Tab-separated table of C-alpha atoms and ligand atoms in Angstrom:
chain	number	residue	atom	x	y	z
A	93	MET	CA	140.102	-21.822	101.824
A	94	ARG	CA	138.686	-25.060	100.013
A	95	ARG	CA	135.340	-24.876	100.368
A	96	GLU	CA	134.059	-28.160	102.019
A	97	ILE	CA	130.873	-30.225	100.768
A	98	TYR	CA	128.943	-31.912	103.969
A	99	LEU	CA	127.458	-34.678	103.008
A	100	ASP	CA	126.505	-36.858	105.638
A	101	ASN	CA	123.535	-35.113	107.051
A	102	ALA	CA	122.290	-38.784	107.811
A	103	ALA	CA	125.227	-39.179	110.875
A	104	THR	CA	124.782	-35.298	111.928
A	105	THR	CA	123.843	-31.965	110.737
A	106	ARG	CA	125.477	-28.278	111.476
A	107	PRO	CA	123.245	-26.715	114.405
A	108	HIS	CA	121.544	-24.339	112.883
A	109	PRO	CA	122.714	-20.928	114.372
A	110	ALA	CA	119.442	-19.749	115.831
A	111	VAL	CA	119.781	-23.121	117.826
A	112	VAL	CA	123.437	-22.649	118.816
A	113	GLU	CA	121.815	-19.449	119.961
A	114	ALA	CA	118.613	-20.452	121.644
A	115	MET	CA	121.608	-22.565	124.100
A	116	GLN	CA	123.811	-20.241	124.337
A	117	GLU	CA	121.415	-18.088	126.422
A	118	VAL	CA	119.881	-21.023	128.701
A	119	LEU	CA	123.738	-21.769	129.241
A	120	THR	CA	124.126	-18.670	130.847
A	121	GLN	CA	120.985	-17.201	131.026
A	122	ALA	CA	118.587	-19.311	131.940
A	123	TYR	CA	121.002	-22.293	134.182
A	124	GLY	CA	118.637	-22.856	136.932
A	125	ASN	CA	117.412	-26.256	137.747
A	126	PRO	CA	113.936	-26.866	136.674
A	127	SER	CA	113.114	-28.871	139.892
A	128	SER	CA	113.928	-25.292	142.030
A	129	LEU	CA	111.622	-24.008	143.611
A	130	HIS	CA	112.616	-20.548	142.967
A	131	ARG	CA	112.255	-17.959	139.760
A	132	MET	CA	115.180	-19.385	137.589
A	133	GLY	CA	113.455	-22.919	138.455
A	134	VAL	CA	111.087	-21.582	137.555
A	135	GLU	CA	112.372	-20.038	134.142
A	136	ALA	CA	114.309	-23.096	132.904
A	137	GLU	CA	111.048	-25.485	133.616
A	138	ARG	CA	109.225	-22.636	131.418
A	139	ARG	CA	111.882	-23.271	128.577
A	140	ILE	CA	111.434	-27.176	128.660
A	141	GLU	CA	107.422	-27.342	127.758
A	142	GLU	CA	108.039	-24.521	124.822
A	143	ALA	CA	110.450	-26.578	123.874
A	144	ARG	CA	107.798	-29.988	124.076
A	145	ALA	CA	104.893	-27.973	122.964
A	146	ASP	CA	107.052	-26.817	120.104
A	147	ILE	CA	107.980	-30.665	119.248
A	148	ALA	CA	104.349	-31.884	119.978
A	149	ALA	CA	103.161	-28.833	117.846
A	150	LEU	CA	105.551	-29.977	114.751
A	151	LEU	CA	104.369	-34.187	115.620
A	152	GLY	CA	100.416	-32.989	116.019
A	153	VAL	CA	100.608	-34.689	119.118
A	154	ASN	CA	99.495	-34.161	123.189
A	155	PRO	CA	102.721	-32.104	124.636
A	156	ARG	CA	102.299	-34.562	127.932
A	157	GLU	CA	103.325	-37.151	125.264
A	158	ILE	CA	106.384	-36.159	124.914
A	159	LEU	CA	109.081	-36.904	127.189
A	160	PHE	CA	112.897	-35.941	126.332
A	161	THR	CA	115.559	-38.345	126.289
A	162	SER	CA	119.489	-38.526	125.855
A	163	GLY	CA	119.138	-39.340	122.340
A	164	ALA	CA	117.286	-41.294	119.747
A	165	THR	CA	119.221	-44.462	121.013
A	166	GLU	CA	117.497	-43.981	124.657
A	167	ALA	CA	114.785	-43.532	122.851
A	168	ASN	CA	114.264	-46.356	121.390
A	169	ASN	CA	115.536	-48.339	124.178
A	170	LEU	CA	112.936	-46.894	126.216
A	171	ALA	CA	110.583	-47.910	124.145
A	172	ILE	CA	111.657	-51.761	123.501
A	173	ARG	CA	113.032	-52.738	126.999
A	174	GLY	CA	110.470	-50.014	128.550
A	175	ILE	CA	107.206	-52.125	126.800
A	176	ALA	CA	108.690	-55.616	127.023
A	177	TYR	CA	108.722	-55.466	131.273
A	178	ALA	CA	105.668	-53.861	131.194
A	179	TYR	CA	103.277	-55.849	129.147
A	180	GLN	CA	105.823	-59.377	129.663
A	181	ARG	CA	102.610	-60.790	131.380
A	182	ARG	CA	100.612	-60.857	128.093
A	183	GLY	CA	103.295	-61.892	126.145
A	184	ARG	CA	106.902	-61.940	125.492
A	185	HIS	CA	107.070	-61.872	121.463
A	186	LEU	CA	108.599	-59.024	119.902
A	187	MET	CA	109.347	-58.294	115.955
A	188	THR	CA	111.090	-55.935	114.271
A	189	THR	CA	113.257	-56.004	110.904
A	190	GLN	CA	116.515	-57.102	110.111
A	191	ILE	CA	117.809	-53.405	108.835
A	192	GLU	CA	116.821	-51.803	111.961
A	193	HIS	CA	119.899	-49.371	113.752
A	194	SER	CA	121.877	-51.183	116.298
A	195	SER	CA	119.619	-49.028	118.671
A	196	VAL	CA	116.773	-50.905	117.985
A	197	LEU	CA	118.636	-54.594	117.279
A	198	GLU	CA	120.785	-54.219	120.445
A	199	PRO	CA	117.808	-53.883	123.182
A	200	CYS	CA	116.058	-56.852	121.073
A	201	ARG	CA	119.090	-59.234	121.228
A	202	ARG	CA	119.083	-58.486	124.612
A	203	LEU	CA	115.548	-59.597	125.692
A	204	GLN	CA	116.049	-62.171	123.599
A	205	GLU	CA	119.125	-63.524	125.784
A	206	GLU	CA	116.596	-62.533	128.629
A	207	GLY	CA	113.781	-64.874	127.508
A	208	PHE	CA	111.789	-62.866	125.146
A	209	GLN	CA	111.116	-64.456	121.520
A	210	VAL	CA	111.677	-61.753	118.812
A	211	THR	CA	111.291	-61.722	114.972
A	212	PHE	CA	113.958	-59.916	112.855
A	213	LEU	CA	111.432	-59.999	109.706
A	214	PRO	CA	113.698	-59.281	106.032
A	215	VAL	CA	113.134	-56.995	103.879
A	216	ASP	CA	113.141	-56.996	99.654
A	217	ARG	CA	116.411	-56.026	97.517
A	218	HIS	CA	115.476	-51.934	97.488
A	219	GLY	CA	115.229	-52.343	101.719
A	220	ILE	CA	111.735	-52.113	101.759
A	221	LEU	CA	109.619	-54.558	103.991
A	222	ASP	CA	106.244	-55.953	102.877
A	223	PRO	CA	103.714	-55.253	105.301
A	224	ALA	CA	101.701	-59.137	104.569
A	225	SER	CA	105.005	-60.740	106.651
A	226	VAL	CA	104.103	-57.881	109.793
A	227	ALA	CA	100.059	-59.913	109.640
A	228	ASP	CA	102.101	-63.338	108.712
A	229	ALA	CA	104.584	-63.163	112.042
A	230	ILE	CA	102.203	-60.943	114.590
A	231	ARG	CA	100.938	-63.878	117.235
A	232	PRO	CA	98.968	-64.425	120.126
A	233	GLU	CA	101.717	-63.624	122.811
A	234	THR	CA	103.124	-59.937	120.119
A	235	ILE	CA	103.436	-57.418	122.794
A	236	LEU	CA	105.741	-54.925	120.176
A	237	VAL	CA	106.169	-54.452	116.712
A	238	SER	CA	109.242	-52.468	115.777
A	239	ILE	CA	109.819	-51.034	112.332
A	240	MET	CA	112.217	-47.677	111.080
A	241	ALA	CA	109.942	-45.151	109.325
A	242	VAL	CA	112.995	-44.806	107.243
A	243	ASN	CA	116.443	-46.454	106.842
A	244	ASN	CA	119.334	-44.933	107.457
A	245	GLU	CA	121.958	-46.348	105.266
A	246	VAL	CA	119.460	-46.861	101.817
A	247	GLY	CA	116.878	-44.161	102.769
A	248	SER	CA	114.140	-46.951	101.748
A	249	VAL	CA	111.116	-46.011	102.869
A	250	GLN	CA	108.376	-48.388	104.964
A	251	PRO	CA	104.804	-48.198	104.366
A	252	ILE	CA	104.394	-47.217	108.104
A	253	GLU	CA	100.789	-47.080	108.263
A	254	GLU	CA	99.608	-49.880	106.558
A	255	ILE	CA	101.930	-51.548	109.237
A	256	GLY	CA	100.129	-49.493	111.742
A	257	LYS	CA	96.775	-50.370	110.514
A	258	ILE	CA	97.591	-54.317	110.297
A	259	VAL	CA	99.814	-54.395	113.909
A	260	GLN	CA	95.740	-52.408	115.331
A	261	GLU	CA	93.810	-54.990	113.178
A	262	ALA	CA	95.611	-58.229	114.783
A	263	GLY	CA	95.541	-56.637	118.343
A	264	LYS	CA	91.812	-55.888	117.609
A	265	LYS	CA	91.813	-59.943	116.576
A	266	LEU	CA	93.336	-60.761	119.681
A	267	GLY	CA	91.406	-59.155	121.575
A	268	ARG	CA	94.728	-56.500	123.002
A	269	LYS	CA	96.879	-54.189	122.435
A	270	ILE	CA	99.529	-54.753	120.454
A	271	PHE	CA	101.862	-51.925	120.095
A	272	PHE	CA	103.344	-49.728	117.238
A	273	HIS	CA	106.759	-48.232	117.347
A	274	VAL	CA	108.306	-46.274	114.909
A	275	ASP	CA	112.438	-45.152	114.597
A	276	ALA	CA	111.659	-41.777	112.719
A	277	VAL	CA	114.600	-40.706	112.992
A	278	GLN	CA	115.428	-40.349	109.574
A	279	ALA	CA	112.131	-39.756	108.532
A	280	LEU	CA	111.496	-36.701	110.812
A	281	GLY	CA	111.838	-33.165	108.035
A	282	LYS	CA	112.356	-35.910	104.684
A	283	VAL	CA	108.751	-37.421	105.103
A	284	PRO	CA	105.725	-36.600	106.442
A	285	PHE	CA	103.694	-38.777	108.422
A	286	SER	CA	101.490	-38.734	111.568
A	287	PRO	CA	101.830	-40.322	114.210
A	288	HIS	CA	98.200	-40.611	114.986
A	289	GLN	CA	96.983	-41.614	111.720
A	290	ALA	CA	99.349	-44.320	111.286
A	291	GLY	CA	98.362	-45.622	114.548
A	292	ILE	CA	101.974	-45.079	116.231
A	293	ASP	CA	102.136	-45.766	120.009
A	294	LEU	CA	105.706	-45.199	120.592
A	295	LEU	CA	107.921	-42.960	118.488
A	296	SER	CA	111.797	-41.838	118.582
A	297	LEU	CA	113.744	-38.912	117.471
A	298	SER	CA	116.818	-37.223	117.840
A	299	GLY	CA	118.202	-33.669	118.054
A	300	HIS	CA	121.061	-33.803	116.133
A	301	LYS	CA	119.635	-34.532	112.673
A	302	ILE	CA	117.308	-31.990	112.413
A	303	ALA	CA	119.967	-29.513	112.835
A	304	GLY	CA	119.773	-29.394	116.620
A	305	PRO	CA	122.686	-31.102	119.019
A	306	LYS	CA	123.822	-34.241	120.263
A	307	GLY	CA	122.266	-35.753	123.075
A	308	VAL	CA	118.934	-34.726	123.199
A	309	GLY	CA	116.362	-36.674	122.261
A	310	VAL	CA	112.372	-37.515	122.209
A	311	LEU	CA	110.192	-40.797	122.421
A	312	PHE	CA	106.786	-39.922	121.606
A	313	VAL	CA	104.364	-42.403	124.346
A	314	ARG	CA	100.838	-42.080	123.060
A	315	GLU	CA	98.711	-41.322	126.018
A	316	GLY	CA	97.727	-44.554	128.587
A	317	VAL	CA	100.726	-46.137	127.331
A	318	GLN	CA	102.442	-48.273	130.301
A	319	LEU	CA	106.226	-48.218	130.222
A	320	VAL	CA	109.089	-49.338	132.865
A	321	PRO	CA	111.673	-47.094	132.880
A	322	LEU	CA	115.476	-47.937	132.282
A	323	LEU	CA	117.099	-45.562	135.299
A	324	SER	CA	115.572	-45.182	138.603
A	325	GLY	CA	115.857	-41.755	140.501
A	326	GLY	CA	113.888	-38.734	140.327
A	327	GLU	CA	110.607	-37.712	139.282
A	328	GLN	CA	111.205	-36.083	135.897
A	329	GLU	CA	109.972	-36.709	133.036
A	330	ARG	CA	107.008	-38.602	134.841
A	331	GLY	CA	109.591	-40.365	136.115
A	332	LEU	CA	109.971	-41.896	133.134
A	333	ARG	CA	113.242	-40.517	132.698
A	334	PRO	CA	114.563	-38.978	135.890
A	335	GLY	CA	117.859	-37.217	136.109
A	336	THR	CA	118.372	-33.227	136.063
A	337	GLU	CA	117.037	-32.820	132.492
A	338	ASN	CA	119.348	-31.623	129.371
A	339	VAL	CA	118.082	-27.654	129.962
A	340	PRO	CA	120.474	-26.359	126.135
A	341	GLY	CA	119.368	-29.809	124.600
A	342	ILE	CA	116.122	-29.601	124.796
A	343	VAL	CA	115.854	-25.946	124.320
A	344	GLY	CA	117.954	-26.423	121.203
A	345	MET	CA	116.241	-29.559	119.956
A	346	GLY	CA	112.417	-27.535	120.255
A	347	ALA	CA	114.139	-24.284	118.304
A	348	ALA	CA	114.965	-27.008	115.584
A	349	ALA	CA	112.022	-28.495	115.574
A	350	ARG	CA	110.224	-25.029	115.283
A	351	ILE	CA	113.019	-23.762	112.080
A	352	LEU	CA	111.712	-27.672	111.068
A	353	ALA	CA	107.544	-26.821	110.612
A	354	GLU	CA	108.607	-23.467	108.806
A	355	THR	CA	111.147	-25.116	105.946
A	356	GLN	CA	110.126	-27.895	105.650
A	357	GLY	CA	107.780	-27.741	103.340
A	358	THR	CA	109.874	-26.243	100.665
A	359	ALA	CA	113.035	-28.087	102.017
A	360	ILE	CA	111.458	-31.619	101.223
A	361	PRO	CA	110.255	-30.904	97.262
A	362	ARG	CA	113.924	-29.413	96.698
A	363	LEU	CA	116.087	-32.249	98.156
A	364	HIS	CA	113.892	-34.663	95.749
A	365	ILE	CA	115.260	-32.234	93.410
A	366	LEU	CA	118.970	-32.763	94.738
A	367	ARG	CA	119.066	-36.429	95.175
A	368	ALA	CA	117.888	-37.450	91.478
A	369	ARG	CA	120.693	-34.789	90.012
A	370	LEU	CA	122.810	-36.392	91.870
A	371	ILE	CA	121.619	-39.924	90.722
A	372	ALA	CA	121.249	-38.811	87.197
A	373	ALA	CA	124.686	-37.833	87.439
A	374	LEU	CA	126.412	-40.924	88.559
A	375	SER	CA	123.698	-43.873	87.784
A	376	GLY	CA	125.961	-43.410	83.774
A	377	HIS	CA	129.058	-44.339	85.245
A	378	PRO	CA	129.893	-48.706	84.767
A	379	ARG	CA	131.280	-49.596	88.171
A	380	ILE	CA	128.451	-47.697	89.741
A	381	GLN	CA	125.124	-49.111	91.385
A	382	ILE	CA	122.215	-47.339	92.861
A	383	ASN	CA	121.025	-48.867	96.179
A	384	GLY	CA	117.979	-48.925	97.782
A	385	PRO	CA	114.084	-48.525	96.006
A	386	PRO	CA	112.778	-46.198	93.725
A	387	VAL	CA	112.197	-42.467	93.580
A	388	GLU	CA	108.410	-43.216	95.382
A	389	GLN	CA	109.750	-45.224	98.532
A	390	ALA	CA	113.604	-43.523	99.079
A	391	ALA	CA	113.581	-40.733	101.187
A	392	PRO	CA	115.408	-37.575	99.727
A	393	HIS	CA	118.284	-36.873	101.896
A	394	ILE	CA	120.013	-40.673	101.162
A	395	LEU	CA	122.116	-42.345	98.430
A	396	SER	CA	123.644	-45.337	98.821
A	397	ILE	CA	126.135	-46.707	95.706
A	398	THR	CA	128.021	-49.524	95.200
A	399	VAL	CA	131.574	-48.764	93.333
A	400	LYS	CA	132.449	-51.723	91.427
A	401	GLY	CA	136.437	-53.072	92.674
A	402	VAL	CA	136.514	-49.500	94.664
A	403	LEU	CA	136.873	-50.057	98.797
A	404	GLY	CA	133.773	-47.591	100.507
A	405	GLU	CA	136.059	-47.090	103.632
A	406	HIS	CA	139.091	-45.640	100.248
A	407	LEU	CA	136.187	-44.254	98.380
A	408	VAL	CA	135.706	-42.009	101.916
A	409	HIS	CA	138.553	-40.881	102.166
A	410	ARG	CA	139.585	-39.915	98.776
A	411	LEU	CA	137.100	-37.468	98.960
A	412	GLU	CA	137.661	-35.997	101.932
A	413	LEU	CA	140.733	-34.793	100.339
A	414	ASP	CA	139.107	-32.321	98.424
A	415	GLY	CA	136.722	-31.780	100.643
A	416	ILE	CA	134.064	-33.648	100.326
A	417	TYR	CA	132.370	-35.292	103.390
A	418	VAL	CA	129.989	-38.840	102.889
A	419	SER	CA	130.826	-42.180	104.794
A	420	THR	CA	130.581	-45.932	104.530
A	421	GLY	CA	127.046	-47.181	105.792
A	422	SER	CA	125.747	-45.920	109.550
A	423	ALA	CA	128.285	-43.534	111.119
A	424	CYS	CA	127.892	-46.069	114.338
A	425	HIS	CA	129.901	-48.714	112.355
A	426	SER	CA	132.115	-46.868	109.941
A	427	ARG	CA	135.025	-47.620	111.802
A	428	ARG	CA	134.565	-51.143	111.532
A	429	ALA	CA	135.286	-53.042	108.159
A	430	GLU	CA	132.492	-55.460	108.681
A	431	PRO	CA	129.540	-54.949	105.917
A	432	SER	CA	126.895	-52.798	106.571
A	433	HIS	CA	124.340	-55.652	108.292
A	434	VAL	CA	121.457	-53.679	105.634
A	435	LEU	CA	123.197	-54.156	103.005
A	436	LEU	CA	123.401	-57.972	103.282
A	437	ALA	CA	119.498	-58.058	104.170
A	438	MET	CA	119.083	-56.809	100.755
A	439	GLY	CA	120.836	-59.514	99.185
A	440	LEU	CA	124.558	-57.565	98.029
A	441	SER	CA	127.030	-59.897	98.974
A	442	LYS	CA	130.109	-58.774	101.027
A	443	GLU	CA	132.315	-57.251	98.690
A	444	GLU	CA	130.036	-55.611	97.335
A	445	ALA	CA	128.558	-53.788	100.733
A	446	LEU	CA	132.177	-53.279	101.961
A	447	SER	CA	132.078	-51.406	98.225
A	448	THR	CA	129.471	-48.881	99.501
A	449	ILE	CA	129.386	-45.533	100.190
A	450	ARG	CA	126.451	-43.330	101.909
A	451	ILE	CA	126.205	-39.442	100.154
A	452	SER	CA	123.244	-37.757	102.503
A	453	LEU	CA	122.003	-34.327	101.573
A	454	GLY	CA	120.880	-31.871	104.187
A	455	TYR	CA	119.088	-28.478	103.946
A	456	GLU	CA	122.209	-26.684	103.358
A	457	THR	CA	122.613	-28.588	100.549
A	458	THR	CA	123.303	-26.303	97.555
A	459	GLU	CA	122.976	-27.422	93.580
A	460	GLY	CA	126.729	-26.112	93.229
A	461	ASP	CA	127.381	-28.388	96.450
A	462	VAL	CA	125.843	-31.777	94.369
A	463	GLU	CA	127.313	-30.913	90.677
A	464	VAL	CA	131.307	-30.623	92.281
A	465	ALA	CA	130.535	-33.911	94.691
A	466	ALA	CA	129.657	-35.835	91.767
A	467	GLN	CA	131.937	-34.697	89.621
A	468	ALA	CA	134.495	-35.316	92.762
A	469	ILE	CA	133.135	-39.172	92.680
A	470	LEU	CA	133.541	-40.138	89.409
A	471	GLN	CA	137.070	-38.872	88.932
A	472	ALA	CA	138.079	-40.163	92.266
A	473	VAL	CA	136.457	-44.106	91.123
A	474	ASP	CA	137.609	-43.146	88.014
A	475	GLU	CA	141.552	-43.020	89.886
A	476	LEU	CA	141.226	-45.288	93.036
A	477	ALA	CA	138.763	-48.294	90.304
A	478	SER	CA	142.242	-48.150	87.941
A	479	LEU	CA	145.101	-48.864	91.315
A	480	LYS	CA	143.317	-52.381	91.191
A	481	ILE	CA	143.689	-52.283	94.586
A	482	LEU	CA	140.304	-54.444	95.755
B	514	PMP	N1	117.825	-44.184	115.050
B	514	PMP	C1	118.608	-44.039	113.344
B	514	PMP	C2	117.286	-44.338	112.184
B	514	PMP	C3	119.443	-43.041	113.515
B	514	PMP	O1	120.041	-43.280	112.215
B	514	PMP	C4	120.081	-42.889	114.940
B	514	PMP	C5	121.331	-42.170	114.185
B	514	PMP	N2	122.926	-42.996	113.572
B	514	PMP	C6	119.946	-43.255	115.627
B	514	PMP	C7	118.536	-44.180	115.963
B	514	PMP	C8	120.347	-42.907	117.207
B	514	PMP	O2	120.690	-41.739	117.519
B	514	PMP	P1	120.913	-41.170	118.383
B	514	PMP	O3	122.073	-40.392	117.978
B	514	PMP	O4	120.609	-39.654	118.437
B	514	PMP	O5	120.828	-41.860	119.764
């Protein structure tokens, strides 16, 4: 059978075999309800606490600061809406960027409809936010700043530590805390960060981007930060996320975090090398333009390219015929033929944005994969460009 080359790891990753094994064991053996008093319940609860400790260790935080959710979409919603409702008496102004994932942009827009004010900060042509623009936009009513660590479409890495300091300083001047939330979904295991060092109060993670399962995520909530929960129900997750816990998912994400802790030290430099090879192979083509920042500010696993005169959608399907899987913008929007808000915010034209694909590498990607994919992309570009259908 023809080998498949999966280069859509920013959309989702293949669960690690150890993750699948751990989840299967929970589904078949440790299937008790963690709230039950008997041995089966206690065992399920123990598994959750083990996973919580593993994720806390990976981040260098206290396990009490780790809250399990149904994914990063819920974590982002809980952070933004949870802070907005809990602290609205202090002020009703929030700040974020124009290039966030829809699970940040949409709750912000909902809050706008409810009377909150939201500033959507612009980025430069590389997809990078100027920290000074954060300082300038903070108002006496600002309660939350939400900035993604790594953009999921172009891989731009934001200066999170610098922004964290600015937010802290501005809060001190105002004599009260301004909360700092970071969507770190695409940073985990790719761009090292420390929540405490960066002054982060809330941080969202997703299981399925790190070789864990879908439908599970984490919100780190710094000790002492109050949130109004999105759901009402039982006392699970300290009442902040009621509902019987997704024990297999949580255990799977814990296993993925343990694997990451062991492997990221060698995997990250390797990803940087693979990405550089891809750039070297593709950048000489007259129709191909590399999007995003220079390497020092780029995540090692995401490469966005615009191909003049070729629709991204056509390229994705043409490469699929070769067994190569890439995507147009982000997976959440790629079924809509609308130009990406991220690329438009970076100054690309509508036509350029629609002529863009994202190639995203994973821990399993090999040098051979990258070489075969690069040749296939070059060939597909020439083939499609000669059809002149754009
Ligand atoms: N934020 C970013 C930056 C993402 O890439 C994604 C996944 N596309 C999410 C949030 C949402 O994560 P989930 O699929 O776990 O809801």
